[in-house]
XYZ file of C-alpha atoms in Angstrom:
721
model
C 28.114 8.500 -8.839
C 27.683 11.132 -6.168
C 24.783 13.497 -6.579
C 26.984 16.635 -6.842
C 25.322 19.623 -9.082
C 26.748 23.016 -9.594
C 24.258 25.295 -10.996
C 25.020 28.813 -9.628
C 24.910 31.235 -13.061
C 28.498 32.534 -14.380
C 29.226 35.861 -14.718
C 32.314 35.817 -16.989
C 30.763 34.701 -20.194
C 31.777 38.017 -22.041
C 35.342 37.982 -20.967
C 35.904 35.125 -23.275
C 36.253 35.755 -27.359
C 34.318 34.244 -29.766
C 36.749 32.049 -30.551
C 36.971 30.102 -27.395
C 35.653 26.475 -27.624
C 32.806 25.420 -25.028
C 33.431 21.851 -24.261
C 29.982 19.629 -23.136
C 29.971 16.241 -21.659
C 26.459 15.090 -22.558
C 26.208 12.046 -20.907
C 23.047 9.921 -19.841
C 23.328 10.918 -16.403
C 24.831 14.117 -15.645
C 25.209 17.185 -18.101
C 28.786 19.379 -17.683
C 29.379 22.404 -19.523
C 32.580 24.601 -19.159
C 35.669 26.544 -21.299
C 37.973 24.543 -22.554
C 41.592 24.595 -20.905
C 39.973 24.762 -17.794
C 40.370 21.542 -15.149
C 36.877 21.662 -13.886
C 33.803 22.283 -15.779
C 31.486 25.363 -14.703
C 28.048 23.829 -14.548
C 26.909 20.328 -13.351
C 23.603 19.141 -13.134
C 21.503 15.919 -13.548
C 20.684 15.328 -17.259
C 16.748 15.258 -16.759
C 13.644 17.279 -17.126
C 10.561 17.445 -14.756
C 7.122 19.167 -15.743
C 5.316 19.466 -12.292
C 1.926 21.141 -11.795
C 1.361 24.187 -9.424
C -0.713 22.858 -6.477
C -3.175 25.720 -6.270
C -2.925 27.193 -10.095
C -2.644 24.170 -12.034
C 0.072 26.067 -13.842
C 2.699 23.599 -15.387
C 6.654 24.557 -15.090
C 9.805 22.902 -16.410
C 12.251 21.937 -13.999
C 15.989 20.786 -15.296
C 18.036 18.719 -13.339
C 17.210 18.035 -9.793
C 14.542 19.496 -8.258
C 14.788 21.950 -5.558
C 13.242 20.338 -2.290
C 11.600 23.866 -1.641
C 9.512 23.421 -4.857
C 7.486 20.290 -3.230
C 5.536 22.728 -1.032
C 4.070 24.667 -4.127
C 4.526 21.771 -7.235
C 3.071 18.320 -7.378
C 6.118 16.224 -8.327
C 4.495 13.015 -8.100
C 2.546 12.970 -11.329
C 5.373 13.986 -13.402
C 8.216 11.823 -13.330
C 12.064 12.689 -14.318
C 12.179 12.604 -18.462
C 15.668 12.009 -20.153
C 16.376 12.616 -23.556
C 18.469 9.683 -23.547
C 17.182 6.021 -24.782
C 20.254 3.544 -24.398
C 22.731 6.107 -24.333
C 21.727 7.637 -27.727
C 19.689 10.944 -27.679
C 16.375 10.357 -29.092
C 14.072 13.280 -27.496
C 15.593 16.442 -28.953
C 12.580 18.700 -27.150
C 14.112 17.755 -23.936
C 17.256 18.227 -25.126
C 16.530 21.731 -26.214
C 15.401 22.508 -22.415
C 18.764 20.879 -21.216
C 20.922 22.897 -23.492
C 18.976 25.948 -22.588
C 19.492 25.721 -19.344
C 23.132 24.922 -19.675
C 23.926 28.249 -21.528
C 22.154 30.048 -19.512
C 23.830 28.746 -16.275
C 27.030 29.410 -18.281
C 26.366 32.890 -18.402
C 25.132 33.319 -21.951
C 22.575 36.375 -22.093
C 21.342 35.879 -25.458
C 20.138 33.146 -27.662
C 22.902 32.822 -30.030
C 26.238 31.236 -29.067
C 29.257 32.372 -31.087
C 31.440 29.899 -29.707
C 32.781 26.398 -31.293
C 31.477 23.645 -29.453
C 32.831 20.252 -28.367
C 30.118 17.767 -27.392
C 30.640 14.122 -26.360
C 28.583 11.280 -27.621
C 28.306 7.499 -27.282
C 30.662 5.103 -29.358
C 28.948 4.360 -32.916
C 26.618 6.967 -32.263
C 23.793 6.606 -35.068
C 24.277 9.346 -37.817
C 20.427 10.283 -37.490
C 20.940 11.339 -33.458
C 24.314 13.204 -34.685
C 22.262 14.822 -37.260
C 19.744 16.321 -35.070
C 22.224 17.508 -32.690
C 24.023 19.236 -35.216
C 20.789 20.803 -36.498
C 19.740 21.841 -32.960
C 22.915 23.492 -32.225
C 23.239 25.199 -35.631
C 19.622 26.667 -36.535
C 18.424 26.951 -32.654
C 21.609 28.627 -31.214
C 23.598 29.539 -33.955
C 26.803 27.897 -33.077
C 29.774 28.557 -35.678
C 31.433 25.271 -35.600
C 30.883 21.777 -34.016
C 33.155 18.872 -33.081
C 31.641 15.262 -31.930
C 33.837 13.034 -29.800
C 33.549 9.669 -27.669
C 33.605 10.240 -23.817
C 35.519 7.259 -23.309
C 38.197 8.202 -25.918
C 38.923 11.553 -24.337
C 39.030 9.729 -20.807
C 41.660 7.410 -22.278
C 43.622 10.051 -23.934
C 43.682 12.240 -20.882
C 45.028 9.262 -18.864
C 47.372 8.055 -21.454
C 48.981 11.790 -21.351
C 49.186 11.010 -17.172
C 51.098 7.771 -17.790
C 48.677 5.400 -16.460
C 48.145 3.656 -19.874
C 49.844 3.257 -23.178
C 48.622 4.458 -26.599
C 47.632 0.728 -27.721
C 45.313 -0.929 -25.024
C 41.603 -1.618 -23.778
C 38.932 1.176 -22.456
C 36.368 -0.618 -20.353
C 33.927 2.214 -19.672
C 30.647 1.350 -17.697
C 28.226 4.483 -17.573
C 24.703 5.041 -16.627
C 22.620 2.903 -18.877
C 25.337 1.021 -21.295
C 28.950 -0.581 -20.923
C 31.421 -0.192 -23.856
C 34.815 -1.961 -24.524
C 36.833 0.440 -27.134
C 40.152 -1.084 -28.245
C 42.897 1.735 -29.064
C 45.602 1.240 -31.445
C 48.340 3.875 -31.508
C 46.049 6.296 -29.735
C 43.150 5.935 -32.217
C 39.999 4.133 -31.337
C 39.184 0.929 -33.200
C 35.165 1.050 -33.557
C 34.973 -2.076 -35.610
C 36.168 -4.310 -32.696
C 34.040 -2.050 -30.363
C 31.670 -4.256 -27.927
C 28.502 -2.595 -26.061
C 26.088 -3.895 -23.702
C 23.004 -2.240 -22.404
C 23.566 -2.716 -18.385
C 24.957 0.296 -16.594
C 24.730 2.112 -13.299
C 21.098 2.491 -13.509
C 20.245 -1.053 -13.914
C 22.235 -1.627 -10.787
C 20.316 1.034 -9.004
C 16.971 -0.198 -10.104
C 17.751 -3.727 -9.263
C 18.702 -2.665 -5.766
C 15.537 -0.421 -5.194
C 13.541 -3.714 -6.132
C 15.154 -5.950 -3.881
C 14.995 -3.411 -0.802
C 11.390 -2.768 -1.633
C 10.556 -6.707 -1.347
C 12.648 -6.918 1.434
C 11.224 -3.849 3.416
C 7.821 -3.255 1.948
C 6.747 -0.745 4.580
C 9.594 1.311 3.994
C 9.225 1.896 0.163
C 8.509 5.873 0.663
C 11.976 5.958 2.278
C 13.462 4.063 -0.375
C 13.836 7.138 -3.175
C 15.832 6.746 -6.370
C 18.195 9.262 -4.800
C 18.619 7.540 -1.384
C 19.024 3.863 -3.104
C 21.874 5.450 -5.379
C 23.488 6.732 -2.263
C 23.191 3.607 -0.909
C 24.592 1.795 -4.015
C 27.632 4.168 -4.127
C 28.246 3.888 -0.324
C 27.947 0.351 0.491
C 28.159 -1.977 -2.789
C 31.061 -3.794 -3.964
C 32.649 -6.346 -6.598
C 32.869 -9.857 -5.342
C 35.869 -11.515 -6.610
C 34.108 -14.716 -6.672
C 30.186 -14.636 -6.427
C 29.502 -18.217 -5.610
C 31.819 -18.152 -2.526
C 30.641 -14.919 -1.305
C 27.049 -16.236 -1.474
C 27.863 -19.463 0.136
C 29.656 -16.909 2.765
C 26.647 -15.409 3.686
C 24.668 -18.381 3.723
C 26.588 -19.915 6.764
C 25.951 -16.699 8.349
C 29.406 -16.438 10.420
C 31.494 -13.609 11.525
C 32.928 -12.711 8.500
C 29.167 -12.364 6.870
C 28.424 -10.396 9.907
C 31.276 -7.832 9.184
C 30.308 -7.376 5.663
C 26.629 -6.418 6.713
C 25.673 -2.928 6.625
C 22.904 -1.220 8.423
C 21.002 2.225 7.567
C 19.271 3.428 10.218
C 15.663 5.228 9.668
C 14.785 7.900 11.607
C 12.784 6.670 14.625
C 11.436 8.299 17.732
C 11.077 5.682 20.725
C 7.343 5.729 22.008
C 6.728 7.648 25.280
C 7.127 5.115 28.359
C 3.976 5.705 30.937
C 4.855 6.630 33.988
C 2.950 5.798 37.229
C 0.871 8.930 38.136
C 2.231 10.854 41.209
C 0.488 11.290 44.408
C -0.499 15.039 43.654
C -2.016 13.646 40.209
C -3.861 10.967 42.085
C -5.014 13.527 44.359
C -6.355 15.760 41.815
C -8.123 12.996 40.137
C -9.842 11.879 43.289
C -10.818 15.537 43.837
C -12.388 15.700 40.399
C -14.030 12.656 40.882
C -15.587 13.742 43.872
C -16.571 16.857 42.310
C -18.256 15.195 39.599
C -20.324 12.639 42.013
C -21.562 15.615 43.992
C -22.862 17.078 41.011
C -24.412 13.874 39.920
C -26.037 13.519 43.358
C -27.691 17.027 42.881
C -28.961 16.306 39.673
C -30.490 12.851 41.040
C -32.159 15.037 44.133
C -33.475 17.621 41.976
C -34.895 15.115 39.528
C -36.549 13.125 42.502
C -37.979 16.319 44.008
C -39.598 17.202 40.510
C -41.020 13.619 40.524
C -42.336 13.819 44.051
C -44.360 16.856 43.144
C -45.731 15.615 39.977
C -47.061 12.422 42.084
C -48.501 14.466 44.819
C -50.096 16.805 41.872
C -51.562 13.589 40.385
C -52.816 12.164 43.692
C -54.664 15.185 44.960
C -56.287 15.061 41.556
C -57.344 11.494 41.995
C -58.354 12.345 45.398
C -60.573 15.253 44.397
C -62.175 12.901 41.282
C -63.025 10.514 44.202
C -64.677 12.960 46.201
C -66.753 14.190 43.027
C -67.845 10.456 42.386
C -69.174 10.149 45.892
C -71.886 12.835 45.454
C -73.065 11.311 42.148
C -76.189 8.906 42.998
C -77.034 7.913 39.151
C -74.975 5.059 37.596
C -75.314 6.384 34.258
C -74.185 9.782 35.352
C -71.186 7.937 37.133
C -70.169 6.499 33.661
C -70.397 9.334 31.434
C -68.843 11.378 34.112
C -65.691 8.945 34.270
C -65.826 8.931 30.185
C -65.414 12.619 30.039
C -62.305 12.381 32.612
C -60.812 9.327 30.487
C -61.542 6.571 32.650
C -63.935 3.564 31.974
C -64.873 2.499 35.601
C -64.417 3.692 39.122
C -62.458 0.558 39.772
C -59.870 2.130 37.290
C -59.763 5.323 39.343
C -58.961 3.458 42.661
C -56.433 1.298 40.909
C -54.493 4.319 39.343
C -54.918 6.135 43.164
C -53.241 2.630 44.868
C -50.576 3.094 42.306
C -49.798 6.482 42.423
C -49.535 6.630 46.612
C -47.306 3.390 46.335
C -45.123 5.127 43.575
C -45.121 8.686 45.842
C -44.008 6.402 48.975
C -41.279 4.959 46.923
C -40.225 8.140 45.813
C -39.768 9.547 49.290
C -38.030 6.529 50.705
C -40.516 5.319 52.620
C -40.646 1.333 52.884
C -44.115 -0.141 51.622
C -45.350 -2.879 54.198
C -46.212 -6.116 52.182
C -49.772 -5.792 53.413
C -50.061 -2.517 51.756
C -48.726 -3.714 48.296
C -51.308 -3.448 45.578
C -51.973 -6.570 43.795
C -54.833 -6.532 41.464
C -55.912 -9.746 40.122
C -56.740 -10.809 36.603
C -60.693 -10.613 37.363
C -60.339 -6.662 38.690
C -57.969 -5.619 35.782
C -59.926 -7.155 33.207
C -63.007 -7.109 34.411
C -64.746 -6.455 31.158
C -63.715 -9.550 29.299
C -66.522 -11.913 30.987
C -69.309 -9.570 30.393
C -71.367 -10.457 26.950
C -71.103 -7.668 24.530
C -75.008 -6.559 24.229
C -74.923 -5.762 27.726
C -71.997 -3.053 27.179
C -71.959 0.290 25.667
C -69.887 1.580 22.980
C -67.341 2.740 25.200
C -67.347 -0.143 26.953
C -66.985 -2.432 24.285
C -63.777 -0.580 23.039
C -62.514 -0.847 26.631
C -63.142 -4.654 26.484
C -61.238 -4.920 23.110
C -58.204 -3.033 24.622
C -58.319 -5.367 27.808
C -58.364 -8.480 25.646
C -55.410 -7.267 23.944
C -53.330 -6.348 26.883
C -54.305 -9.629 28.513
C -53.039 -11.692 25.652
C -49.745 -9.542 25.218
C -49.225 -9.969 29.008
C -49.797 -13.665 28.937
C -47.430 -13.967 25.996
C -44.952 -12.236 27.576
C -44.951 -13.848 30.811
C -44.309 -17.247 28.554
C -41.584 -15.855 26.782
C -40.083 -14.646 29.959
C -40.386 -18.240 31.415
C -39.121 -19.822 28.325
C -35.730 -17.422 28.484
C -35.704 -18.272 32.195
C -35.688 -21.937 31.402
C -33.278 -21.585 28.642
C -30.909 -19.660 30.936
C -31.120 -22.344 33.412
C -30.341 -24.826 31.040
C -27.264 -23.046 29.424
C -25.866 -22.336 33.168
C -26.098 -26.077 33.551
C -24.440 -26.904 30.348
C -21.842 -24.457 31.188
C -21.072 -25.903 34.505
C -20.758 -29.252 33.113
C -18.214 -28.272 30.556
C -16.552 -26.608 33.564
C -16.425 -29.701 35.179
C -14.985 -31.524 32.264
C -12.529 -29.194 31.848
C -11.386 -29.210 35.169
C -11.317 -33.155 34.774
C -9.076 -33.168 31.803
C -8.020 -29.689 30.307
C -6.201 -31.368 27.092
C -8.897 -33.691 26.299
C -11.642 -30.882 26.856
C -9.712 -28.534 24.646
C -8.991 -30.933 21.760
C -12.801 -31.627 21.585
C -13.255 -27.999 21.466
C -10.846 -27.627 18.766
C -12.198 -30.584 16.674
C -15.787 -29.403 17.159
C -14.577 -26.134 15.876
C -13.153 -27.445 12.903
C -15.861 -29.492 11.994
C -18.437 -26.615 12.090
C -16.329 -24.293 10.216
C -15.993 -27.005 7.355
C -19.638 -27.571 7.429
C -20.392 -23.706 7.151
C -17.962 -23.318 4.665
C -19.164 -26.305 2.437
C -22.713 -24.871 2.926
C -21.617 -21.759 1.947
C -19.961 -22.963 -1.182
C -23.054 -24.906 -2.476
C -25.075 -22.182 -2.112
C -22.735 -19.950 -4.318
C -21.422 -22.564 -6.696
C -24.466 -25.290 -6.598
C -23.022 -28.773 -7.127
C -20.080 -28.191 -8.856
C -18.141 -29.505 -5.651
C -19.595 -32.946 -6.072
C -18.260 -33.207 -9.898
C -21.573 -31.649 -11.453
C -20.138 -30.521 -14.703
C -21.848 -27.114 -15.682
C -20.222 -25.691 -18.947
C -21.900 -22.473 -19.004
C -20.579 -21.950 -15.347
C -23.967 -20.799 -13.989
C -25.863 -22.178 -10.968
C -29.925 -23.256 -11.062
C -32.010 -22.004 -8.737
C -32.909 -25.234 -7.454
C -29.463 -25.985 -6.544
C -29.492 -22.715 -4.303
C -32.377 -23.601 -2.269
C -32.971 -24.785 1.184
C -34.866 -27.867 2.271
C -38.045 -25.856 2.770
C -37.748 -24.072 -0.526
C -36.935 -27.365 -2.373
C -40.352 -29.260 -0.708
C -42.350 -25.924 -1.962
C -41.124 -26.468 -5.211
C -41.912 -30.298 -5.143
C -45.424 -29.648 -4.252
C -45.880 -27.064 -6.796
C -44.823 -29.445 -9.457
C -46.592 -32.371 -8.376
C -49.822 -30.285 -8.047
C -49.232 -28.857 -11.512
C -48.744 -32.393 -12.885
C -51.680 -34.119 -11.167
C -54.139 -31.231 -12.547
C -52.326 -30.717 -15.716
C -54.861 -33.029 -17.558
C -58.543 -32.654 -17.852
C -60.961 -30.285 -16.119
C -59.051 -28.148 -13.216
C -60.584 -29.221 -10.094
C -57.920 -27.936 -7.460
C -59.526 -26.780 -4.176
C -62.618 -29.086 -4.133
C -61.330 -31.267 -1.657
C -60.247 -30.390 1.970
C -56.920 -32.177 1.306
C -56.251 -29.378 -1.633
C -56.420 -26.538 0.749
C -54.219 -28.648 3.272
C -51.786 -28.871 0.389
C -51.977 -25.315 -0.251
C -50.934 -24.448 3.172
C -48.021 -26.422 2.944
C -47.051 -24.717 -0.227
C -47.806 -21.156 1.345
C -44.821 -18.917 2.020
C -46.588 -17.687 5.325
C -45.717 -21.308 6.711
C -41.815 -21.297 5.105
C -39.359 -22.083 7.821
C -36.772 -20.232 5.897
C -33.235 -20.761 7.092
C -32.012 -17.058 6.152
C -34.415 -15.292 8.328
C -33.092 -17.091 11.156
C -30.118 -17.411 13.080
C -28.576 -20.595 12.176
C -28.135 -23.065 14.724
C -24.734 -24.113 13.657
C -23.540 -20.520 13.237
C -24.586 -19.569 16.850
C -22.760 -22.904 18.307
C -19.800 -22.117 16.147
C -19.414 -18.350 17.966
C -19.989 -19.981 21.164
C -16.949 -22.381 20.860
C -14.808 -19.459 19.344
C -15.531 -17.538 22.389
C -15.004 -20.281 24.808
C -11.644 -21.040 22.756
C -10.616 -17.726 23.317
C -11.103 -17.742 26.917
C -8.985 -20.685 27.692
C -6.478 -20.892 25.015
C -4.641 -17.508 24.430
C -2.826 -19.299 21.137
C -6.362 -19.546 19.682
C -7.299 -17.229 16.555
C -10.420 -17.598 14.752
C -9.897 -19.210 11.278
C -6.460 -20.640 12.255
C -8.152 -24.166 12.827
C -10.232 -24.307 9.465
C -7.411 -25.147 7.354
C -4.356 -27.274 7.513
C -2.230 -24.178 5.872
C -3.066 -21.792 8.835
C -0.747 -18.833 9.164
C 0.851 -18.145 12.312
C -1.429 -15.836 14.922
C -0.229 -12.284 14.497
C 1.371 -10.672 17.329
C 0.936 -6.987 17.722
C 3.643 -5.324 19.605
C 5.347 -1.461 19.788
C 7.489 -0.910 17.082
C 11.270 -0.533 18.052
C 14.447 0.955 16.889
C 15.061 -2.499 14.962
C 11.881 -2.047 12.769
C 13.463 1.202 11.279
C 16.559 -0.488 10.115
C 17.625 -1.362 6.394
C 19.860 -4.165 6.387
C 22.422 -4.746 3.404
C 23.875 -8.135 3.431
C 23.778 -10.043 -0.074
C 22.326 -7.356 -1.751
C 25.864 -5.215 -1.263
C 27.452 -7.541 -4.098
C 24.385 -9.009 -5.788
C 23.454 -5.890 -7.390
C 26.797 -4.896 -9.139
C 27.075 -8.387 -10.327
C 24.699 -7.472 -13.008
C 27.359 -5.792 -14.712
C 28.899 -9.380 -15.149
C 25.808 -11.355 -15.232
C 23.360 -9.330 -16.746
C 20.948 -12.350 -17.214
C 20.102 -11.728 -13.367
C 17.704 -8.685 -14.424
C 16.656 -10.639 -17.706
C 18.823 -9.242 -19.970
C 20.908 -11.885 -22.604
C 23.892 -10.059 -22.991
C 27.410 -10.565 -22.429
C 29.161 -9.247 -18.974
C 32.123 -6.703 -19.054
C 34.709 -9.776 -18.909
C 33.188 -11.620 -21.754
C 32.821 -8.209 -23.487
C 36.694 -8.066 -23.688
C 37.010 -11.400 -25.475
C 34.450 -10.498 -27.973
C 36.489 -7.382 -28.695
C 39.716 -8.923 -28.771
C 38.264 -11.303 -31.208
C 37.262 -8.551 -33.756
C 40.765 -7.100 -33.780
C 42.317 -7.489 -37.103
C 44.819 -10.767 -37.065
C 47.537 -9.729 -39.213
C 48.742 -7.554 -36.366
C 51.408 -9.820 -34.467
C 51.183 -9.649 -30.233
C 48.373 -6.997 -30.687
C 46.268 -8.853 -28.142
C 49.048 -8.889 -25.755
C 49.399 -5.258 -25.943
C 45.771 -4.792 -25.374
C 45.469 -6.848 -22.156
C 48.643 -5.110 -20.664
C 46.954 -1.791 -20.925
C 43.017 -1.935 -19.813
C 41.746 1.408 -18.678
C 38.555 1.377 -16.573
C 36.578 4.448 -16.581
C 33.247 5.317 -16.088
C 30.659 5.850 -12.825
C 30.020 2.287 -12.516
C 33.549 1.244 -12.158
C 34.064 3.108 -8.635
C 32.936 -0.151 -6.808
C 35.630 -1.724 -4.629
C 36.943 -5.122 -6.251
C 36.348 -4.152 -9.848
C 39.870 -4.344 -10.747
C 40.486 -7.732 -9.214
C 37.151 -9.029 -10.604
C 37.931 -7.885 -14.186
C 41.400 -9.345 -14.272
C 40.388 -12.553 -12.951
C 37.687 -12.558 -15.431
C 40.191 -12.091 -18.337
C 42.557 -14.300 -17.435
C 40.161 -17.224 -17.472
C 39.569 -16.446 -21.174
C 43.145 -15.681 -22.235
C 45.791 -18.280 -22.694
C 48.061 -18.903 -19.625
C 51.093 -16.348 -18.962
C 49.331 -13.650 -21.055
C 50.160 -10.042 -19.558
C 46.889 -8.531 -18.014
C 47.079 -5.159 -16.367
C 44.028 -3.325 -15.168
C 43.960 0.350 -13.973
C 41.484 2.652 -13.204
C 41.057 6.307 -14.331
C 42.336 8.860 -12.004
C 38.688 10.400 -11.985
C 36.188 8.219 -13.854
C 33.639 10.194 -13.613
C 35.305 13.900 -14.914
C 38.353 12.484 -16.923
C 36.001 12.554 -20.130
C 35.155 16.380 -19.749
C 38.951 17.123 -18.723
C 40.215 15.167 -21.618
C 37.615 16.934 -23.945
C 38.963 20.288 -22.479
C 42.694 19.587 -22.871
C 41.675 18.546 -26.736
C 39.720 21.524 -27.584
C 42.350 23.907 -26.027
C 44.779 22.772 -29.030
C 45.890 25.086 -31.586
C 44.765 21.950 -34.126
C 41.252 21.626 -32.579
C 39.439 24.162 -35.209
C 40.726 21.508 -37.811
C 38.762 18.753 -36.402
C 35.489 21.011 -36.373
C 33.063 21.396 -39.291
C 31.453 24.764 -39.754
C 27.691 25.862 -40.093
C 28.451 26.530 -43.517
C 29.697 23.218 -44.275
C 26.583 21.941 -42.693
C 24.179 23.981 -45.166
C 26.655 23.495 -48.174
C 26.997 19.675 -47.618
C 24.034 18.298 -45.676
C 23.535 16.001 -43.138
C 24.834 12.945 -45.286
C 28.427 14.718 -45.002
C 28.097 13.676 -41.082
C 28.327 10.221 -42.416
C 32.095 10.551 -43.377
C 32.955 12.682 -40.164
C 35.712 11.306 -38.469
C 37.388 12.505 -35.181
C 41.092 12.154 -34.963
C 42.085 12.164 -31.278
C 46.081 12.241 -31.752
C 47.093 16.009 -33.231
């Protein structure tokens, strides 16, 4: 049903006298209110209520009907969804219903709390007495209505179309609304509620089913698939298939006819900008900017070089002055004390520093240092205190000796590590050349070998990780508690330590404890020590390193390789990233066009075990009185389809085919659609309320107070007056 709302406040409320009735079509989807005798309702809005919060103040407001999009800037409508007063087409939430009536009377122009006009309000077929009583109580006590009449919306639509000559006075009314569908027989213009049939399936379920299918089909566009937009798609594109199975087979074949029935909804899409090659002016501008930055860097480097030269020259002058002072000192003890006061341990150290500064200064000035002038201090000159006994050295020299010993050991260790790294790099380079040679000889075989090795290592690491986490469960060890013992999580070195500990405890557990008296006990202690534990967790695993190397190699030579895709048999396809195109923002409606409305005929599609519209007709006909001859033929010869959910193309043909299958051959069947399936209920009620005999069908507020709510059980509305 189209989303058309009219909520402008009317200004002619005072021009109608108090005896002029107000007509209300209280549908589960829309609320329509107007004056009796008119052809169109004055006010139309969605029969829902929302209570959003203000984003700044947190104040809660009540919004009746469709929310204004401008409110989204100030109110948070996401936390408060729309609420309806209906449950399966029956009014149960009368607090919400009061909000609806307040808004409806206000938009009609009422400027006071008392409504002094008779009211004709619609309800569903076989409405429960409790719901009717609560509605009467609300109208009488809250609004002071003088009199009220209740009528069925489908009956008003049938009578209105009967007056237009579309249907007979005896026939069937098939109405499919927002949440329910009814089949109501009419005999001589009056509904026979004893033969009425109802199914809890309507337009709401069709829209919800379509929304679910599109959300599963296009999960990246769920935010675009709002309820209002899906409702519009349903009314614009959905249709009823004459034969559902044949229609499904048609789309399975995917021929030209199926393409013609497919519809496309294009979402807003902005193409990504195309990168154009830079112009000559842009290239020249970037080159000039780069040259300017380079010039600035050169100036900064020159300033840093000049500053370093000045520092080295000052340091060199200081060392020259220190050497000149040392020439004037003759006593050895005075020389040592003088050098210690200046921060040096010996004269050789000063000379070595002088040579280094001189060489650094020449390099800074850009002068080439001759090979014969390069300073190469031997280890004996550099660590001259190492071979001297400690009793011949002073306290300061002992400290210097310990420093030289530490420097010598660390230097030698670094040299050994450097030599070891160099040998490893040479070995890796050699292996890489051998692998490249193998690849060039047989690329396919080489690639297969790499893939097999990658798969083997992946499975090995996965198995190790699984065993470390779950113990021996993978090997069939049944652990009822589900826990994993500590021994099952230890590596080989840790398990060996635990074995030694338990062995020592068992051997020494009896008699006197003599552990430690023998040399082999201390050797066992060293083996048990944590310091000697070669823990695999603290060192890089060789298998993991090899797996990373093979993975990197495969990425280089195999563009289809994706890490993890070789480890399992059910590997997914490599994801390919590409720029989004116009087709990525399209919603394609194919089988959804007829699959969703099919729930009206097969409610089991959505898990509702009830009859469809065509089966409901057969149920209703079987409930008719059998003593009337030819009544069923009269019923099937005048079938009126009304309600918002009967607007789908193909509804009449599908109903006629379904009814013909359950009726005897030759039965007259005529299915017609109402002139306006949505508005005919209100128009029929408007025409009825404008008749002179309408006050006889109402009950007043005085009758309600005198006779009570139980009197509503005997209330029966007559449609033929």
